[in-house]
Coordinates of C-alpha atoms in Angstrom, one line a residue:
Chain A
X156 CA 0.0 0.0 0.0
X157 CA 1.1 3.5 -0.6
X158 CA 1.8 6.0 2.2
X159 CA -1.4 8.0 1.6
X160 CA -3.5 5.1 2.9
X161 CA -4.5 6.0 6.5
X162 CA -5.1 3.3 9.0
X163 CA -8.6 3.3 10.5
X164 CA -9.9 6.0 8.2
X165 CA -12.4 6.0 5.4
X166 CA -10.6 7.1 2.3
X167 CA -12.5 8.9 -0.3
X168 CA -10.0 11.0 -2.2
X169 CA -9.3 10.0 -5.8
X170 CA -5.5 10.1 -5.1
X171 CA -5.9 7.4 -2.5
X172 CA -6.6 4.7 -5.0
X173 CA -3.6 2.7 -4.3
X174 CA -1.0 2.4 -7.1
X175 CA -0.9 -1.3 -6.7
X176 CA -4.7 -1.5 -7.4
X177 CA -4.1 -0.8 -11.1
X178 CA -4.4 -4.5 -11.9
X179 CA -8.0 -4.3 -10.7
X180 CA -8.8 -1.7 -13.4
X181 CA -8.9 1.4 -11.3
X182 CA -12.2 2.8 -12.5
X183 CA -14.1 -0.3 -11.8
X184 CA -13.5 -0.6 -8.1
X185 CA -16.5 1.0 -6.2
X186 CA -15.6 -0.1 -2.7
X187 CA -12.6 -1.8 -1.3
X188 CA -12.0 -3.1 2.2
X189 CA -8.5 -4.1 3.3
X190 CA -8.3 -6.0 6.6
X191 CA -10.9 -3.9 8.2
X192 CA -11.8 -4.2 11.8
X193 CA -14.7 -2.7 13.6
X194 CA -15.1 -2.6 17.4
X195 CA -18.0 -1.6 19.5
X196 CA -17.6 -0.1 23.0
X197 CA -18.7 -2.2 25.9
X198 CA -21.8 -0.7 27.4
X199 CA -21.0 -1.6 31.0
X200 CA -20.1 1.3 33.2
X201 CA -16.5 2.4 33.4
X202 CA -15.5 -0.5 31.1
X203 CA -12.9 0.2 28.5
X204 CA -13.3 -3.2 26.9
X205 CA -14.2 -3.4 23.2
X206 CA -16.1 -6.0 21.3
X207 CA -14.6 -6.7 17.8
X208 CA -17.5 -7.4 15.5
X209 CA -15.2 -7.4 12.5
X210 CA -11.6 -8.4 12.9
X211 CA -10.1 -8.6 9.5
X212 CA -12.4 -8.3 6.5
X213 CA -11.2 -7.7 3.0
X214 CA -13.3 -7.5 -0.1
X215 CA -13.8 -5.5 -3.1
X216 CA -16.9 -4.5 -5.0
X217 CA -16.7 -3.6 -8.7
X218 CA -19.1 -1.6 -10.9
X219 CA -22.1 -3.5 -12.0
X220 CA -21.5 -6.7 -10.1
X221 CA -23.5 -8.3 -7.5
X222 CA -21.5 -9.5 -4.5
X223 CA -22.9 -12.1 -2.1
X224 CA -21.8 -12.1 1.5
X225 CA -22.2 -15.4 3.2
X226 CA -21.9 -15.9 6.9
X227 CA -23.7 -17.5 9.8
X228 CA -25.4 -15.7 12.7
X229 CA -22.9 -13.5 14.5
X230 CA -20.4 -13.5 11.7
X231 CA -20.6 -9.7 11.6
X232 CA -22.8 -9.3 8.6
X233 CA -25.0 -6.5 9.8
X234 CA -21.9 -4.6 11.0
X235 CA -20.4 -5.1 7.6
X236 CA -23.5 -3.6 6.0
X237 CA -23.4 -0.6 8.3
X238 CA -19.7 -0.1 7.4
X239 CA -20.4 -0.3 3.7
X240 CA -23.3 2.1 4.0
X241 CA -21.1 4.7 5.7
X242 CA -23.0 4.6 8.9
X243 CA -20.0 3.6 10.9
X244 CA -16.2 3.8 10.3
X245 CA -13.5 1.2 10.5
X246 CA -11.3 1.2 13.5
X247 CA -8.4 -0.6 11.8
X248 CA -7.6 -1.4 8.2
X249 CA -8.6 0.7 5.2
X250 CA -11.8 1.4 3.5
X251 CA -11.8 2.9 0.0
X252 CA -14.9 4.3 -1.5
X253 CA -15.0 5.7 -5.0
X254 CA -15.6 9.4 -4.8
X255 CA -19.1 10.6 -5.5
X256 CA -20.6 7.2 -5.1
X257 CA -23.9 7.0 -3.2
X258 CA -24.4 3.9 -1.1
X259 CA -27.5 3.0 0.8
X260 CA -29.0 0.2 2.7
X261 CA -32.3 -1.1 1.4
X262 CA -34.3 0.0 4.5
X263 CA -38.0 -0.3 4.5
X264 CA -40.3 2.3 6.1
X265 CA -37.4 4.5 6.9
X266 CA -38.4 7.0 9.6
X267 CA -42.1 6.4 9.3
X268 CA -44.3 8.3 11.7
X269 CA -47.7 6.5 12.1
X270 CA -49.8 9.7 12.7
X271 CA -48.7 11.2 9.4
X272 CA -50.1 10.4 6.0
X273 CA -48.6 8.1 3.4
X274 CA -47.7 11.2 1.3
X275 CA -45.9 12.9 4.2
X276 CA -44.1 9.7 5.2
X277 CA -43.0 9.0 1.7
X278 CA -41.5 12.5 1.4
X279 CA -39.8 12.2 4.7
X280 CA -38.3 8.8 3.7
X281 CA -37.1 10.2 0.4
X282 CA -35.4 13.1 2.0
X283 CA -33.7 10.7 4.5
X284 CA -32.5 8.8 1.5
X285 CA -30.8 11.9 0.1
X286 CA -33.4 13.6 -2.1
X287 CA -34.5 17.2 -2.0
X288 CA -38.1 18.0 -1.1
X289 CA -38.7 18.9 -4.7
X290 CA -37.3 15.7 -6.0
X291 CA -39.2 13.7 -3.4
X292 CA -42.5 15.4 -4.5
X293 CA -41.8 14.7 -8.1
X294 CA -41.5 11.0 -7.5
X295 CA -44.5 10.6 -5.3
X296 CA -46.8 9.6 -8.1
X297 CA -44.7 6.7 -9.3
X298 CA -44.1 5.6 -5.7
X299 CA -47.8 5.4 -5.0
X300 CA -48.5 3.7 -8.3
X301 CA -45.9 1.1 -7.6
X302 CA -47.1 0.6 -4.1
X303 CA -50.7 0.3 -5.2
X304 CA -52.0 2.7 -2.5
X305 CA -53.2 5.5 -4.7
X306 CA -56.5 5.8 -2.8
X307 CA -54.9 5.9 0.6
X308 CA -52.1 8.4 0.2
X309 CA -53.6 11.1 2.4
X310 CA -54.7 8.7 5.1
X311 CA -52.4 8.3 8.2
X312 CA -50.1 5.4 7.9
X313 CA -51.5 4.1 11.2
X314 CA -54.6 2.9 9.4
X315 CA -52.7 1.1 6.7
X316 CA -52.5 -2.6 6.7
X317 CA -49.1 -4.2 7.3
X318 CA -49.0 -5.0 3.6
X319 CA -49.8 -1.5 2.5
X320 CA -47.1 -0.1 4.8
X321 CA -44.5 -2.6 3.5
X322 CA -45.4 -1.7 -0.1
X323 CA -45.1 2.0 0.5
X324 CA -41.7 1.4 2.2
X325 CA -40.5 -0.7 -0.6
X326 CA -41.7 1.8 -3.2
X327 CA -39.8 4.6 -1.6
X328 CA -36.6 2.5 -1.2
X329 CA -36.7 1.6 -4.9
X330 CA -37.1 5.2 -5.9
X331 CA -33.9 6.2 -4.1
X332 CA -31.7 4.5 -6.6
X333 CA -28.2 4.6 -5.1
X334 CA -25.1 3.6 -7.0
X335 CA -24.4 0.8 -4.5
X336 CA -27.4 -1.0 -3.1
X337 CA -27.0 -3.0 0.1
X338 CA -29.6 -5.7 0.7
X339 CA -30.1 -7.6 3.9
X340 CA -31.7 -11.0 3.3
X341 CA -35.3 -10.2 2.4
X342 CA -36.0 -10.0 -1.3
X343 CA -39.8 -9.9 -1.2
X344 CA -42.2 -8.0 0.9
X345 CA -46.0 -7.9 1.3
X346 CA -48.5 -10.4 -0.1
X347 CA -47.8 -13.0 -2.7
X348 CA -48.4 -10.8 -5.8
X349 CA -46.4 -7.9 -4.5
X350 CA -43.6 -10.2 -3.5
X351 CA -43.2 -11.3 -7.1
X352 CA -43.3 -7.6 -8.2
X353 CA -40.8 -6.5 -5.6
X354 CA -38.4 -9.3 -6.4
X355 CA -38.6 -8.4 -10.1
X356 CA -37.6 -4.8 -9.4
X357 CA -34.6 -6.0 -7.3
X358 CA -33.6 -8.3 -10.1
X359 CA -33.8 -5.4 -12.5
X360 CA -31.3 -3.5 -10.3
X361 CA -29.1 -6.5 -10.0
X362 CA -28.9 -6.9 -13.8
X363 CA -28.4 -3.2 -14.4
X364 CA -25.0 -1.5 -14.0
X365 CA -25.7 -1.0 -10.3
X366 CA -23.4 -2.6 -7.8
X367 CA -25.3 -4.7 -5.3
X368 CA -24.2 -6.4 -2.1
X369 CA -26.5 -9.1 -0.8
X370 CA -26.0 -10.4 2.7
X371 CA -27.6 -13.7 3.3
X372 CA -27.3 -17.1 4.9
X373 CA -29.5 -18.5 2.2
X374 CA -27.3 -20.3 -0.3
X375 CA -29.9 -20.4 -3.0
X376 CA -30.3 -16.7 -3.0
X377 CA -26.5 -16.2 -3.4
X378 CA -26.1 -18.9 -6.0
X379 CA -29.0 -17.5 -8.1
X380 CA -28.2 -13.8 -8.0
X381 CA -24.6 -13.2 -7.3
X382 CA -21.6 -12.8 -9.6
X383 CA -19.0 -13.3 -6.8
X384 CA -19.2 -14.1 -3.2
X385 CA -17.3 -13.6 0.1
X386 CA -17.5 -15.9 3.1
X387 CA -17.1 -14.3 6.5
X388 CA -16.7 -16.1 9.7
X389 CA -16.3 -14.6 13.2
X390 CA -15.4 -11.2 11.6
X391 CA -12.7 -12.5 9.3
X392 CA -12.8 -13.0 5.6
X393 CA -12.4 -16.7 5.0
X394 CA -12.6 -16.6 1.2
X395 CA -13.4 -14.3 -1.6
X396 CA -14.0 -15.6 -5.1
X397 CA -16.4 -17.2 -7.5
X398 CA -19.8 -18.2 -6.1
X399 CA -19.1 -21.9 -6.6
X400 CA -15.8 -21.9 -4.8
X401 CA -17.1 -19.8 -1.9
X402 CA -20.3 -21.8 -1.5
X403 CA -18.5 -25.1 -1.4
X404 CA -16.1 -23.8 1.3
X405 CA -19.1 -22.4 3.2
X406 CA -20.8 -25.8 3.0
X407 CA -17.8 -27.8 4.0
X408 CA -17.2 -25.5 7.0
X409 CA -20.8 -25.8 8.2
X410 CA -20.8 -29.4 9.4
Chain B
X138 CA -28.2 14.9 1.7
X139 CA -30.3 18.0 1.6
X140 CA -29.8 19.0 5.2
X141 CA -32.0 22.1 5.2
X142 CA -34.8 20.1 3.6
X143 CA -34.3 17.5 6.2
X144 CA -34.6 19.9 9.1
X145 CA -37.5 21.8 7.5
X146 CA -39.5 18.7 6.6
X147 CA -38.8 17.0 9.9
X148 CA -39.9 20.1 11.8
X149 CA -43.1 20.2 9.7
X150 CA -43.6 16.5 10.4
X151 CA -43.2 16.9 14.2
X152 CA -45.6 19.8 14.2
X153 CA -48.1 17.9 12.1
X154 CA -47.8 14.9 14.5
X155 CA -48.4 17.2 17.4
X156 CA -51.6 18.4 15.7
X157 CA -52.7 14.9 14.6
X158 CA -52.1 13.2 17.9
X159 CA -54.4 15.3 20.2
X160 CA -58.1 15.8 19.9
X161 CA -57.8 19.5 20.2
X162 CA -54.8 19.6 17.9
X163 CA -53.2 22.9 17.2
X164 CA -55.4 24.6 19.9
X165 CA -53.0 23.1 22.4
X166 CA -50.2 25.3 21.2
X167 CA -52.1 28.2 22.7
X168 CA -54.0 26.4 25.5
X169 CA -51.0 24.8 27.0
X170 CA -49.0 28.0 27.5
X171 CA -52.1 29.7 28.8
X172 CA -52.7 27.0 31.4
X173 CA -49.0 27.1 32.3
X174 CA -49.1 30.9 32.7
X175 CA -52.4 30.6 34.5
X176 CA -51.1 28.2 37.1
X177 CA -48.1 30.4 37.9
X178 CA -50.3 33.4 38.0
X179 CA -52.6 31.8 40.6
X180 CA -49.7 30.6 42.7
X181 CA -47.6 33.7 42.6
X182 CA -49.8 36.7 41.9
X183 CA -52.7 35.7 44.0
X184 CA -51.2 33.4 46.5
X185 CA -47.7 33.9 47.8
X186 CA -46.9 37.4 46.6
X187 CA -50.3 39.0 45.9
X188 CA -48.1 41.4 44.0
X189 CA -48.9 44.8 42.7
X190 CA -50.5 46.1 39.5
X191 CA -47.8 45.2 37.1
X192 CA -46.8 41.9 38.5
X193 CA -48.9 40.0 36.0
X194 CA -47.1 41.4 33.0
X195 CA -43.8 41.2 34.8
X196 CA -44.5 37.5 35.4
X197 CA -45.7 36.8 31.8
X198 CA -42.6 38.4 30.3
X199 CA -40.5 36.0 32.3
X200 CA -42.5 32.9 31.8
X201 CA -42.9 33.0 28.0
X202 CA -39.2 33.1 27.1
X203 CA -38.5 30.6 29.9
X204 CA -41.0 28.2 28.5
X205 CA -39.4 28.4 25.1
X206 CA -36.0 27.6 26.7
X207 CA -37.2 24.8 29.0
X208 CA -39.5 23.0 26.5
X209 CA -36.7 22.9 23.9
X210 CA -34.0 21.6 26.1
X211 CA -35.7 18.3 27.2
X212 CA -36.5 17.0 23.7
X213 CA -33.1 18.3 22.5
X214 CA -31.4 16.2 25.2
X215 CA -33.0 13.1 23.7
X216 CA -32.8 14.1 20.1
X217 CA -30.0 11.8 19.1
X218 CA -31.2 8.9 21.3
X219 CA -34.7 9.3 20.0
X220 CA -33.4 8.5 16.5
X221 CA -31.4 5.5 17.4
X222 CA -33.3 3.3 15.0
X223 CA -33.0 5.6 12.1
X224 CA -29.2 6.3 12.4
X225 CA -28.6 2.5 12.3
X226 CA -30.2 2.4 8.9
X227 CA -29.0 5.5 7.1
X228 CA -26.2 8.0 7.5
X229 CA -27.4 11.3 8.8
X230 CA -25.1 14.0 10.2
X231 CA -26.1 13.8 13.8
X232 CA -25.7 17.5 14.4
X233 CA -29.0 18.2 12.6
X234 CA -31.0 16.1 15.0
X235 CA -31.1 18.7 17.9
X236 CA -32.0 21.4 15.4
X237 CA -35.4 19.8 15.0
X238 CA -36.7 20.4 18.5
X239 CA -35.2 23.9 18.4
X240 CA -37.1 24.7 15.2
X241 CA -40.4 23.0 16.5
X242 CA -40.4 25.0 19.7
X243 CA -39.4 28.2 18.0
X244 CA -42.5 28.0 15.9
X245 CA -44.6 27.4 19.0
X246 CA -42.9 30.3 20.8
X247 CA -43.6 32.7 18.0
X248 CA -47.3 31.9 18.4
X249 CA -47.1 32.4 22.2
X250 CA -45.2 35.6 21.7
X251 CA -48.1 37.0 19.7
X252 CA -50.4 35.9 22.5
X253 CA -48.1 37.6 25.0
X254 CA -48.2 40.9 23.1
X255 CA -52.0 40.7 23.0
X256 CA -52.2 40.0 26.7
X257 CA -49.9 43.0 27.4
X258 CA -52.1 45.2 25.3
X259 CA -55.2 43.9 27.1
X260 CA -53.4 44.7 30.4
X261 CA -53.1 48.3 29.3
X262 CA -49.5 48.5 28.1
X263 CA -49.0 50.9 25.3
X264 CA -47.3 49.4 22.2
X265 CA -44.2 51.3 21.1
X266 CA -41.5 51.1 18.5
X267 CA -39.1 49.9 21.1
X268 CA -41.0 46.6 20.9
X269 CA -39.1 45.9 17.8
X270 CA -36.0 45.3 20.0
X271 CA -37.7 42.0 20.8
X272 CA -36.1 40.8 17.5
X273 CA -32.4 40.9 18.6
X274 CA -33.4 39.7 22.1
X275 CA -35.3 36.7 20.7
X276 CA -32.4 36.0 18.3
X277 CA -29.9 36.0 21.1
X278 CA -32.1 33.6 23.1
X279 CA -32.4 31.4 20.0
X280 CA -28.7 31.3 19.7
X281 CA -28.3 30.4 23.4
X282 CA -31.0 27.7 23.1
X283 CA -29.1 26.3 20.0
X284 CA -25.8 26.2 21.9
X285 CA -27.3 24.4 24.9
X286 CA -29.2 22.0 22.7
X287 CA -26.2 21.0 20.6
X288 CA -24.0 20.3 23.5
X289 CA -26.6 18.4 25.4
X290 CA -27.6 16.3 22.4
X291 CA -24.0 15.5 21.8
X292 CA -23.2 14.4 25.3
X293 CA -26.4 12.5 26.3
X294 CA -25.9 9.4 24.1
X295 CA -22.7 8.8 26.1
X296 CA -24.0 9.7 29.5
X297 CA -27.8 9.2 29.6
X298 CA -27.8 10.4 33.2
X299 CA -27.3 13.9 32.0
X300 CA -30.9 14.0 31.0
X301 CA -32.1 13.5 34.6
X302 CA -29.7 16.2 35.7
X303 CA -31.0 18.6 33.1
X304 CA -34.6 17.9 34.1
X305 CA -33.9 18.8 37.7
X306 CA -31.4 21.5 36.8
X307 CA -34.1 23.3 34.8
X308 CA -36.4 23.3 37.7
X309 CA -33.8 24.9 39.9
X310 CA -32.7 27.3 37.2
X311 CA -36.3 28.4 36.8
X312 CA -36.3 29.8 40.2
X313 CA -32.9 31.4 39.7
X314 CA -33.8 33.1 36.4
X315 CA -35.6 36.1 37.8
X316 CA -39.0 35.0 36.5
X317 CA -40.6 35.7 39.8
X318 CA -38.5 38.5 41.2
X319 CA -36.7 41.5 40.0
X320 CA -33.0 41.0 40.3
X321 CA -32.4 44.8 40.7
X322 CA -33.6 44.4 44.3
X323 CA -30.4 42.5 45.2
X324 CA -27.0 44.0 46.1
X325 CA -24.5 44.5 43.3
X326 CA -22.4 41.5 44.4
X327 CA -25.3 39.1 44.3
X328 CA -26.4 40.6 41.0
X329 CA -23.0 40.1 39.5
X330 CA -23.3 36.4 40.5
X331 CA -26.8 36.0 39.2
X332 CA -25.8 37.4 35.8
X333 CA -23.7 34.4 35.2
X334 CA -27.0 32.7 34.3
X335 CA -27.7 33.8 30.7
X336 CA -31.4 33.4 31.2
X337 CA -31.4 36.3 33.7
X338 CA -30.0 38.7 31.1
X339 CA -32.4 37.4 28.5
X340 CA -35.5 37.7 30.6
X341 CA -34.5 41.1 31.8
X342 CA -34.0 42.2 28.2
X343 CA -37.5 41.1 27.3
X344 CA -38.9 43.2 30.2
X345 CA -36.8 46.2 29.3
X346 CA -38.2 46.1 25.8
X347 CA -41.8 45.2 26.5
X348 CA -42.6 46.8 29.8
X349 CA -40.3 49.8 29.9
X350 CA -40.1 50.5 26.1
X351 CA -36.4 50.9 26.5
X352 CA -33.4 49.2 24.9
X353 CA -32.1 45.9 26.0
X354 CA -28.8 45.8 27.8
X355 CA -26.5 45.2 24.8
X356 CA -23.5 44.3 26.9
X357 CA -25.5 41.5 28.5
X358 CA -26.8 40.3 25.2
X359 CA -23.3 40.3 23.8
X360 CA -22.1 38.2 26.8
X361 CA -24.9 35.7 26.2
X362 CA -23.9 35.5 22.5
X363 CA -20.3 34.9 23.5
X364 CA -21.4 32.0 25.8
X365 CA -23.6 30.6 23.0
X366 CA -20.8 30.7 20.5
X367 CA -18.6 28.7 22.8
X368 CA -21.4 26.2 23.4
X369 CA -22.2 25.9 19.7
X370 CA -18.6 25.4 18.7
X371 CA -18.1 22.8 21.4
X372 CA -21.2 20.9 20.4
X373 CA -20.3 20.9 16.8
X374 CA -16.8 19.8 17.6
X375 CA -18.2 16.8 19.5
X376 CA -20.6 15.9 16.7
X377 CA -17.9 16.1 14.2
X378 CA -15.6 13.9 16.2
X379 CA -18.2 11.3 17.1
X380 CA -20.6 11.5 14.1
X381 CA -20.0 7.9 13.0
X382 CA -19.4 6.7 16.5
X383 CA -22.9 7.3 17.8
X384 CA -24.4 4.4 15.9
X385 CA -22.0 2.1 17.7
X386 CA -22.8 3.5 21.2
X387 CA -26.5 3.1 20.7
X388 CA -26.8 -0.2 18.9

């Protein structure tokens, strides 16, 4: 690594693309983790202990690909997603993010307030996902159409059925359209018909030039959708490579 | 992220929720301060002090700005904690979170300020151009509230106990802010000490402007602005330092 790589910092400057990364074709790397560790403070009083959720995770994500992250419960998958989403920072190792790249977690019903109407909640969610008020308003119509709740937009979300709420949440999340989409497990929401529809939209994103990270412990999902995979165990990258290789290591390790 | 849009829309949403969640809705923004002022009026004006002619307006000019200060600080203390779920899902600069209760309560205060002016007129005070000085006084107070809110919101996620301290501290401070007494009745030494509390200067300025139609004490307001600047800078520094650490503390 070159000297402008800082330990424990998120790097986002163009100059900090390491010289030795040239082999990876520079412009294609969207995100790169190099032996990253993330610790959480211990919540007990006066304790200075730390809990290391990630110890040494390395992976890279290229433009347009779908990367599957395999790992069992407690492997550090949700910490990894928060790290990739820019919610938390690494404590050790380096994280490179391509400048100007917008990453977001597929979060449903982000910041919903039950007393407010579907319209107001949708605008709120869109703003939280990085849109301006104006842009949010402009997209309302297509969100409501997609979510199939056109008759209920001005009713408070508290009177919505669980399915309606899930559809609205999903509709908003799909409108946000980040460059890197991070998905945690669930690929379908709502009732049967909508589940098909929502899966279709996600597949569309996966097959587009968006970069997608899917975190799962479901092998079928990863085998079906991902171009490459990473296996993480106890906060350490065990293997990164083709889906077949990684899945077979994961299976062998499981028993 | 469009931060101004976030603060504006979140403020709007909080106010809307306020209206939607109570049967009387927006009426409470006026009723609640009236009840609040009424209670203190009963206790102090009729009961303990049975003060003179002008005591009612004297009391109101203290209570209204105090209420703005006190009712902002409690939600501001909890503002980062209250969004613990949200900040696990999306990155938001945490420093915008305390701005929301500040904005919400400023809107409510403006409404009550109008009410206060109407009450003063009803009590026989003559309106004067000096009333325009209310603007710099209120802005100074807003700045002070902002400073307190930022620093408290930044600290509370680490030490939740601060919230309890603030709760009780506010109660004590209320009686030390010259709402119920005129600090000019004390000896200069004591006064000097009392002026360490910015709310004293602020409340006195409101009274100077509204009751005496005179100018606020600019030196005092400048002092308050100085304190507020320090508080704001310190708060922003903490938020900058711990921006991506808060989600770890609260997960």
